[in-house]
XYZ file of N, CA, C and O in Angstrom:
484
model
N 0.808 -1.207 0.000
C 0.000 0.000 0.000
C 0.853 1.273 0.000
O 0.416 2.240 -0.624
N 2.019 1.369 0.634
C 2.755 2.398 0.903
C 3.128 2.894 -0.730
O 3.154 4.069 -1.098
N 3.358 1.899 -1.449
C 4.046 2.416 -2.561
C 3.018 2.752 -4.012
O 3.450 3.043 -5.127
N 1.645 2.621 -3.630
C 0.747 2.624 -4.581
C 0.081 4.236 -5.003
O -0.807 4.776 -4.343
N 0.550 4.677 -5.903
C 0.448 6.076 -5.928
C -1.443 6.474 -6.073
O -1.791 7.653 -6.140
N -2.516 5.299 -6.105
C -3.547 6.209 -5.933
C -4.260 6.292 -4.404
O -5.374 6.744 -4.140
N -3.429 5.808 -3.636
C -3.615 6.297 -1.852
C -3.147 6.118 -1.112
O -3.000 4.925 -0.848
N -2.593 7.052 -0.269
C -1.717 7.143 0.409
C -1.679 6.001 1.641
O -2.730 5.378 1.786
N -0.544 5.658 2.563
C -0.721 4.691 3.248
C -2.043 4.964 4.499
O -2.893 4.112 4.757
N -1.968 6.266 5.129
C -2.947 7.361 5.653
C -4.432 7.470 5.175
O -5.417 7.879 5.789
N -4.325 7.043 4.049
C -5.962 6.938 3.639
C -6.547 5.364 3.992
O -7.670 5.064 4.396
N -5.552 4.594 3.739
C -6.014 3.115 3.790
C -6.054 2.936 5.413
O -6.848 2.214 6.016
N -5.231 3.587 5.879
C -5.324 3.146 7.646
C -6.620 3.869 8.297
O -7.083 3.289 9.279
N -7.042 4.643 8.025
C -8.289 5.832 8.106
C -9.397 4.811 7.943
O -10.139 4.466 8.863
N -9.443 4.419 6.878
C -10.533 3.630 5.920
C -10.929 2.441 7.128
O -12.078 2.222 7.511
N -10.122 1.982 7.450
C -9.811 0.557 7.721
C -10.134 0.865 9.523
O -10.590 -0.125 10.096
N -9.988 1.785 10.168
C -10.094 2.361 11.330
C -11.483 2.351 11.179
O -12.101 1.518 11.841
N -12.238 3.271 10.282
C -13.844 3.501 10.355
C -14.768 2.665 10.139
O -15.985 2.635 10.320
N -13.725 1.755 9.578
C -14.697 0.188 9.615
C -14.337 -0.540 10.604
O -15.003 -1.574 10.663
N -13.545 -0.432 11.425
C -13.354 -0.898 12.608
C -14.179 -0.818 14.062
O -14.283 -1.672 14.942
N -14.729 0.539 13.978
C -14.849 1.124 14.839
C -16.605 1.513 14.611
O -17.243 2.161 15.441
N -17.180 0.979 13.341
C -18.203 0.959 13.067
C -19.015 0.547 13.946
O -18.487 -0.111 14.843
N -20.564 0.759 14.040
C -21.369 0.447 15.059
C -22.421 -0.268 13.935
O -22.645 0.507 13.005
N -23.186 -1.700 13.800
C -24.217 -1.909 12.671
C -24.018 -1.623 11.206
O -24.359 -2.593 10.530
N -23.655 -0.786 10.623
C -23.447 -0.626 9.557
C -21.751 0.180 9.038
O -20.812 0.476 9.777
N -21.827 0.285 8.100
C -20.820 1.544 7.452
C -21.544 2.384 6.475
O -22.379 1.770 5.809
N -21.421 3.607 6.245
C -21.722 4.501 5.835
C -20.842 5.127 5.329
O -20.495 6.106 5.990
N -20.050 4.882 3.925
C -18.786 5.913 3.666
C -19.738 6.818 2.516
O -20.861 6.518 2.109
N -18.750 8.240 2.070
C -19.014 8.961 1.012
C -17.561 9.515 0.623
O -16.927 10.338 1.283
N -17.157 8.918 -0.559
C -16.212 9.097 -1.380
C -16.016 10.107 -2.681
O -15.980 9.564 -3.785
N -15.877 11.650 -2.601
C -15.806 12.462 -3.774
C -14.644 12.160 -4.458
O -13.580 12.079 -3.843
N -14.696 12.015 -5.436
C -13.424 11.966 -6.669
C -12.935 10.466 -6.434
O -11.721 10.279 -6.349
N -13.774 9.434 -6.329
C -13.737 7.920 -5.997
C -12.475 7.198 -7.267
O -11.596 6.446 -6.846
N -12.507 7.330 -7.832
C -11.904 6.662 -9.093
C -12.188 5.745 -9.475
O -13.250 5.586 -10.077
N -11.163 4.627 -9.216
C -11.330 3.238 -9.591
C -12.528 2.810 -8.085
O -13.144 1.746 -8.151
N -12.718 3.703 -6.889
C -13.341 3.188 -5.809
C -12.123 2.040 -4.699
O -12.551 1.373 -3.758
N -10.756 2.067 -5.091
C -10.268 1.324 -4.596
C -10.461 1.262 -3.050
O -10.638 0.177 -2.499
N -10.424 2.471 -2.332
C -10.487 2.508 -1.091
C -12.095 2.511 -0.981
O -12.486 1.828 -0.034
N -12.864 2.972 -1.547
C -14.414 2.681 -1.368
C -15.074 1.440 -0.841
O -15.844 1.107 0.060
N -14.111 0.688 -2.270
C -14.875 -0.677 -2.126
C -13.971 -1.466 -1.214
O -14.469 -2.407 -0.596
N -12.884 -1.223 -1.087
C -11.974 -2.181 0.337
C -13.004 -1.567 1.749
O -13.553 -2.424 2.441
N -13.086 -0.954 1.891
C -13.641 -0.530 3.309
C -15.265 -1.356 3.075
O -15.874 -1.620 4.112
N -15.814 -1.678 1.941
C -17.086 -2.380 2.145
C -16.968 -3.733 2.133
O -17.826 -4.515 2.543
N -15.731 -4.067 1.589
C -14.944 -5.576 1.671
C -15.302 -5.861 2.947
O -16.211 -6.563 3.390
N -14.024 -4.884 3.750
C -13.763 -5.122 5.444
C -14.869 -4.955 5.715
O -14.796 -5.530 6.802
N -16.062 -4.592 5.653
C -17.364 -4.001 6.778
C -17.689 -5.259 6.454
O -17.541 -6.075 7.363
N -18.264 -5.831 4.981
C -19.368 -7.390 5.300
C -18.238 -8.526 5.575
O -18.656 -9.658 5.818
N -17.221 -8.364 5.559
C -16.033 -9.417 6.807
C -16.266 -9.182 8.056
O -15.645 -9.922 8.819
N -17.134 -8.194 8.672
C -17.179 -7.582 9.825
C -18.365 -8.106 10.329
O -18.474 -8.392 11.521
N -19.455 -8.288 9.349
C -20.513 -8.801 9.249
C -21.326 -7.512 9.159
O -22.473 -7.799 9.500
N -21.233 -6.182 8.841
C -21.627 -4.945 8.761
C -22.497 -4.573 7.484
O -22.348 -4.829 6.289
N -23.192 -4.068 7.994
C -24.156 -4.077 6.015
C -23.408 -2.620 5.787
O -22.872 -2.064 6.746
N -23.401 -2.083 4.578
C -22.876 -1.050 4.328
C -23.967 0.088 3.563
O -25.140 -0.212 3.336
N -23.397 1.372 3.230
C -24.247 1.546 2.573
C -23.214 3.178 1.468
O -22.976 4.227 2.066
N -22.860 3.025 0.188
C -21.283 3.817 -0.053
C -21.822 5.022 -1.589
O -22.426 4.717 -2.617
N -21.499 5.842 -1.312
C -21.745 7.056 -1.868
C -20.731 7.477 -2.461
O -19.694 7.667 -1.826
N -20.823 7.759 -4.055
C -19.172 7.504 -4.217
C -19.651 8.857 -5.545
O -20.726 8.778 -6.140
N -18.833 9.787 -5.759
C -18.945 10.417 -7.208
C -17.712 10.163 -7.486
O -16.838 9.731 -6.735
N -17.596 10.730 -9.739
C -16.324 10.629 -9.598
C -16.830 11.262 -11.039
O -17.998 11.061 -11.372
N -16.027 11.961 -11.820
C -16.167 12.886 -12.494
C -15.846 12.015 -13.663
O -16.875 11.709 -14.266
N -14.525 11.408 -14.293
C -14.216 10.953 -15.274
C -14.951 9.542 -16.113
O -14.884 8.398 -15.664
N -15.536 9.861 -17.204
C -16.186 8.779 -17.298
C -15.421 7.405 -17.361
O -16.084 6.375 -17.236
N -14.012 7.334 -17.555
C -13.571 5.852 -17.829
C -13.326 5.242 -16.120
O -13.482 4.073 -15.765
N -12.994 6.167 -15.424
C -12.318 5.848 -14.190
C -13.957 5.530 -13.331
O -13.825 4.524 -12.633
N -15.115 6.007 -13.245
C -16.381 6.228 -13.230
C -16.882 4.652 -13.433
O -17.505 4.031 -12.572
N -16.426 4.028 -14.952
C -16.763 2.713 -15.328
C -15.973 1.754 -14.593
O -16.355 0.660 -14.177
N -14.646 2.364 -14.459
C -13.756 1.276 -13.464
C -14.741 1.222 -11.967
O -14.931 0.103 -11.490
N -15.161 2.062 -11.475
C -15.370 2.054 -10.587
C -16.990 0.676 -10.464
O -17.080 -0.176 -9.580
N -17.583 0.798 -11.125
C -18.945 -0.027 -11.443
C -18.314 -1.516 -11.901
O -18.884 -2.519 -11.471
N -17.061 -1.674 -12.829
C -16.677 -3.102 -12.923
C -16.439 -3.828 -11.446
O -16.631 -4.979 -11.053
N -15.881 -2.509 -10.748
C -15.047 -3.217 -9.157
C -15.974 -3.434 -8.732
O -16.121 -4.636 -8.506
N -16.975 -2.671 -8.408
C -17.773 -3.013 -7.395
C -18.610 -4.600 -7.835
O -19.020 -5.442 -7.035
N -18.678 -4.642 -9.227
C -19.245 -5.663 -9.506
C -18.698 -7.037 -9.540
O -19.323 -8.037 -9.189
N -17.567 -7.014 -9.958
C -16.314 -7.754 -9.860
C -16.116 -8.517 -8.307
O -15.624 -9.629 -8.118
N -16.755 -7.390 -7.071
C -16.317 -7.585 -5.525
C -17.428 -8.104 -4.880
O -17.583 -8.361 -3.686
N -18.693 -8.310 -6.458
C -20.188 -9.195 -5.156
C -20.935 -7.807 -4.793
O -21.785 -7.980 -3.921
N -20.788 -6.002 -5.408
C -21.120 -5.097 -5.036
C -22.483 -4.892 -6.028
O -22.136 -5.015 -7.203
N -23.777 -4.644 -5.906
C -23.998 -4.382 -6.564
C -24.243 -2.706 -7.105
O -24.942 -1.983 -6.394
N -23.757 -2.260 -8.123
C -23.716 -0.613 -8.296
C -25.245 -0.156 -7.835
O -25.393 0.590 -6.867
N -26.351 -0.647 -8.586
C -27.344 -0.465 -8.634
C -28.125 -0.181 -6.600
O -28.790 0.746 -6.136
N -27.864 -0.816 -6.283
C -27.921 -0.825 -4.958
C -27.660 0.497 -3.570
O -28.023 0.667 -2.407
N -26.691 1.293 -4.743
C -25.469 1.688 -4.026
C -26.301 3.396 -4.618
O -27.379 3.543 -5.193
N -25.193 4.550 -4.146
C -25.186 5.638 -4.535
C -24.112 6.262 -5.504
O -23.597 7.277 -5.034
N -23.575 5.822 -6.974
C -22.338 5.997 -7.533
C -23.358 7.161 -8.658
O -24.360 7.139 -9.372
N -22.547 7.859 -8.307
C -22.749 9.137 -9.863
C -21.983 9.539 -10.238
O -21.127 10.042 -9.510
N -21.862 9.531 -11.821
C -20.606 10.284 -12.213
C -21.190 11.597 -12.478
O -22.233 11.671 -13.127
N -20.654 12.552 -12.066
C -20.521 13.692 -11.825
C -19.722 14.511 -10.652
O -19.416 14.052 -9.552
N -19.456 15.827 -11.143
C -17.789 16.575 -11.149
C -18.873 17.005 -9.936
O -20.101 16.940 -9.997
N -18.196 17.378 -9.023
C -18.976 17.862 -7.321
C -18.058 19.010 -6.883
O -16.835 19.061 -7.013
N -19.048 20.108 -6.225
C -17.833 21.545 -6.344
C -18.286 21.831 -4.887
O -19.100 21.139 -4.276
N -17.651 22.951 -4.394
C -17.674 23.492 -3.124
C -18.776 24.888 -3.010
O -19.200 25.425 -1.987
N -18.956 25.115 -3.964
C -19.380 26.349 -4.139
C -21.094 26.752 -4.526
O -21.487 26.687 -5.691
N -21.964 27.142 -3.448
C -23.270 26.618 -3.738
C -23.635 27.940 -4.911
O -24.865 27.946 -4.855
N -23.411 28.567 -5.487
C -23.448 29.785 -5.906
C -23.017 29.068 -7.815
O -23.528 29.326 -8.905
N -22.088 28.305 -7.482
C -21.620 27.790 -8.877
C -21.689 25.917 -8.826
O -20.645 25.458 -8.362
N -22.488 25.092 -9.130
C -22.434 24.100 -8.981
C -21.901 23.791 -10.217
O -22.098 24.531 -11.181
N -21.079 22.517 -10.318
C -20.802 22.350 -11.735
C -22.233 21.665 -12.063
O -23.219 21.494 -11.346
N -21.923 21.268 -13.697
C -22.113 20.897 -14.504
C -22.526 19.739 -13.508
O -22.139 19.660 -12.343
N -23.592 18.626 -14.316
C -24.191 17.860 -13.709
C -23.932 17.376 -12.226
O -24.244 16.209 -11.987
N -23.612 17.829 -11.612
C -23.451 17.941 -9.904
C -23.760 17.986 -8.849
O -24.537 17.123 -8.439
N -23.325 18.919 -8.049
C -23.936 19.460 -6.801
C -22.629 19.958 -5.704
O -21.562 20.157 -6.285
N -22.626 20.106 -4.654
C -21.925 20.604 -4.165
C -21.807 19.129 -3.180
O -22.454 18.081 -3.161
N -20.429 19.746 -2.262
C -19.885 18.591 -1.384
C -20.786 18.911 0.359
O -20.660 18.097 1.273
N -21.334 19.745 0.456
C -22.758 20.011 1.322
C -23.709 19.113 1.533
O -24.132 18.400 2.443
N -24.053 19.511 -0.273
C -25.613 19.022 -0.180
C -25.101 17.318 -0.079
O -25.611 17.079 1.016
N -24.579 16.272 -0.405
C -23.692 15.193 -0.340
C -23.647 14.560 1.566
O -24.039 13.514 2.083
N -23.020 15.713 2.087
C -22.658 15.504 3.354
C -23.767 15.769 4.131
O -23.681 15.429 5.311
N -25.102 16.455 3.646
C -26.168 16.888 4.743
C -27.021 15.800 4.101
O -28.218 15.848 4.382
N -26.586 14.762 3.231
C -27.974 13.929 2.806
C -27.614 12.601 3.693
O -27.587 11.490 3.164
N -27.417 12.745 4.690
C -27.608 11.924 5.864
C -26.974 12.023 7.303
O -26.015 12.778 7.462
N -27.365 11.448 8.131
C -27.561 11.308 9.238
C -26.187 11.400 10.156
O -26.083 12.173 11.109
N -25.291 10.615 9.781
C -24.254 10.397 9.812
C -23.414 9.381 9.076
O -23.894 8.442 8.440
N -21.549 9.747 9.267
C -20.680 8.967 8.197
C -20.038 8.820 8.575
O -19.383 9.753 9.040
N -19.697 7.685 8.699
C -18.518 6.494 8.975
C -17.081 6.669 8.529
O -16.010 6.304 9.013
N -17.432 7.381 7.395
C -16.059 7.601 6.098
C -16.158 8.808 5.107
O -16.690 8.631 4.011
N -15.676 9.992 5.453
C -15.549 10.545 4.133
C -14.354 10.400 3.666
O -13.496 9.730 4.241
N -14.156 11.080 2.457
C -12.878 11.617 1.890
C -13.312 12.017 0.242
O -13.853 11.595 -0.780
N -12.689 13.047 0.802
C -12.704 14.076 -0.871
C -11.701 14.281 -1.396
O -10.728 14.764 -0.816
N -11.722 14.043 -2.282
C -10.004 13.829 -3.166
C -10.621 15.104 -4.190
O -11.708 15.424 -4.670
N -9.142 15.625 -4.192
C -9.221 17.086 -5.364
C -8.853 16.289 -6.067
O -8.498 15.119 -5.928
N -8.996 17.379 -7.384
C -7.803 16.905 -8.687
C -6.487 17.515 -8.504
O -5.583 17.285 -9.307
């Protein structure tokens, strides 16, 4: 993990902590998800945990977007199930991008979260 340039060793120990420390479920939300590598490992570890999950993932690029829907499918995930949108997500409620929304409205559409992380470009 240390040497894998799409996350840092710090993201995977984070990840892996909040599924640890989970209560009944996991609840992550992942902006700028990619391939979902750390997305879908932390829903790995939660139903090893015996944890139902439940993972919110955007990601702007459409090929990296499709990687992300093979993995999950590939891992027993089903996309359909889940919350994955491709679309670019901004900070700014005044300027939302292009098919979007802001990283707010995202974070106030529930209760509480187990896992964020927002990756810039």
């Amino acid at each position: 993990v240390p040497n894998d340039p799409r996350a840092p060793a710090a993201d995977w120990i984070g990840m892996v902590h909040s599924v640890a420390t989970a209560i009944g479920s996991w609840r992550a939300l992942h902006v700028g998800a990619g391939r979902g590598d750390l997305l879908l490992g932390g829903a790995l570890a939660a139903r090893r945990r015996g944890l139902g999950f439940q993972l919110h993932a955007t990601e702007a690029n459409p090929n990296r977007f499709a990687a992300l829907l093979q993995h999950a499918e590939a891992n027993g995930i089903d996309p359909a199930g889940q919350d994955f949108r491709q679309a670019e997500i901004g900070a700014d409620p005044d300027q939302p991008p292009p098919r979007g929304g802001t990283v707010q409205d995202l974070l106030e559409g529930g209760p509480r979260w187990d896992w964020v992380r927002i990756a810039l470009p």
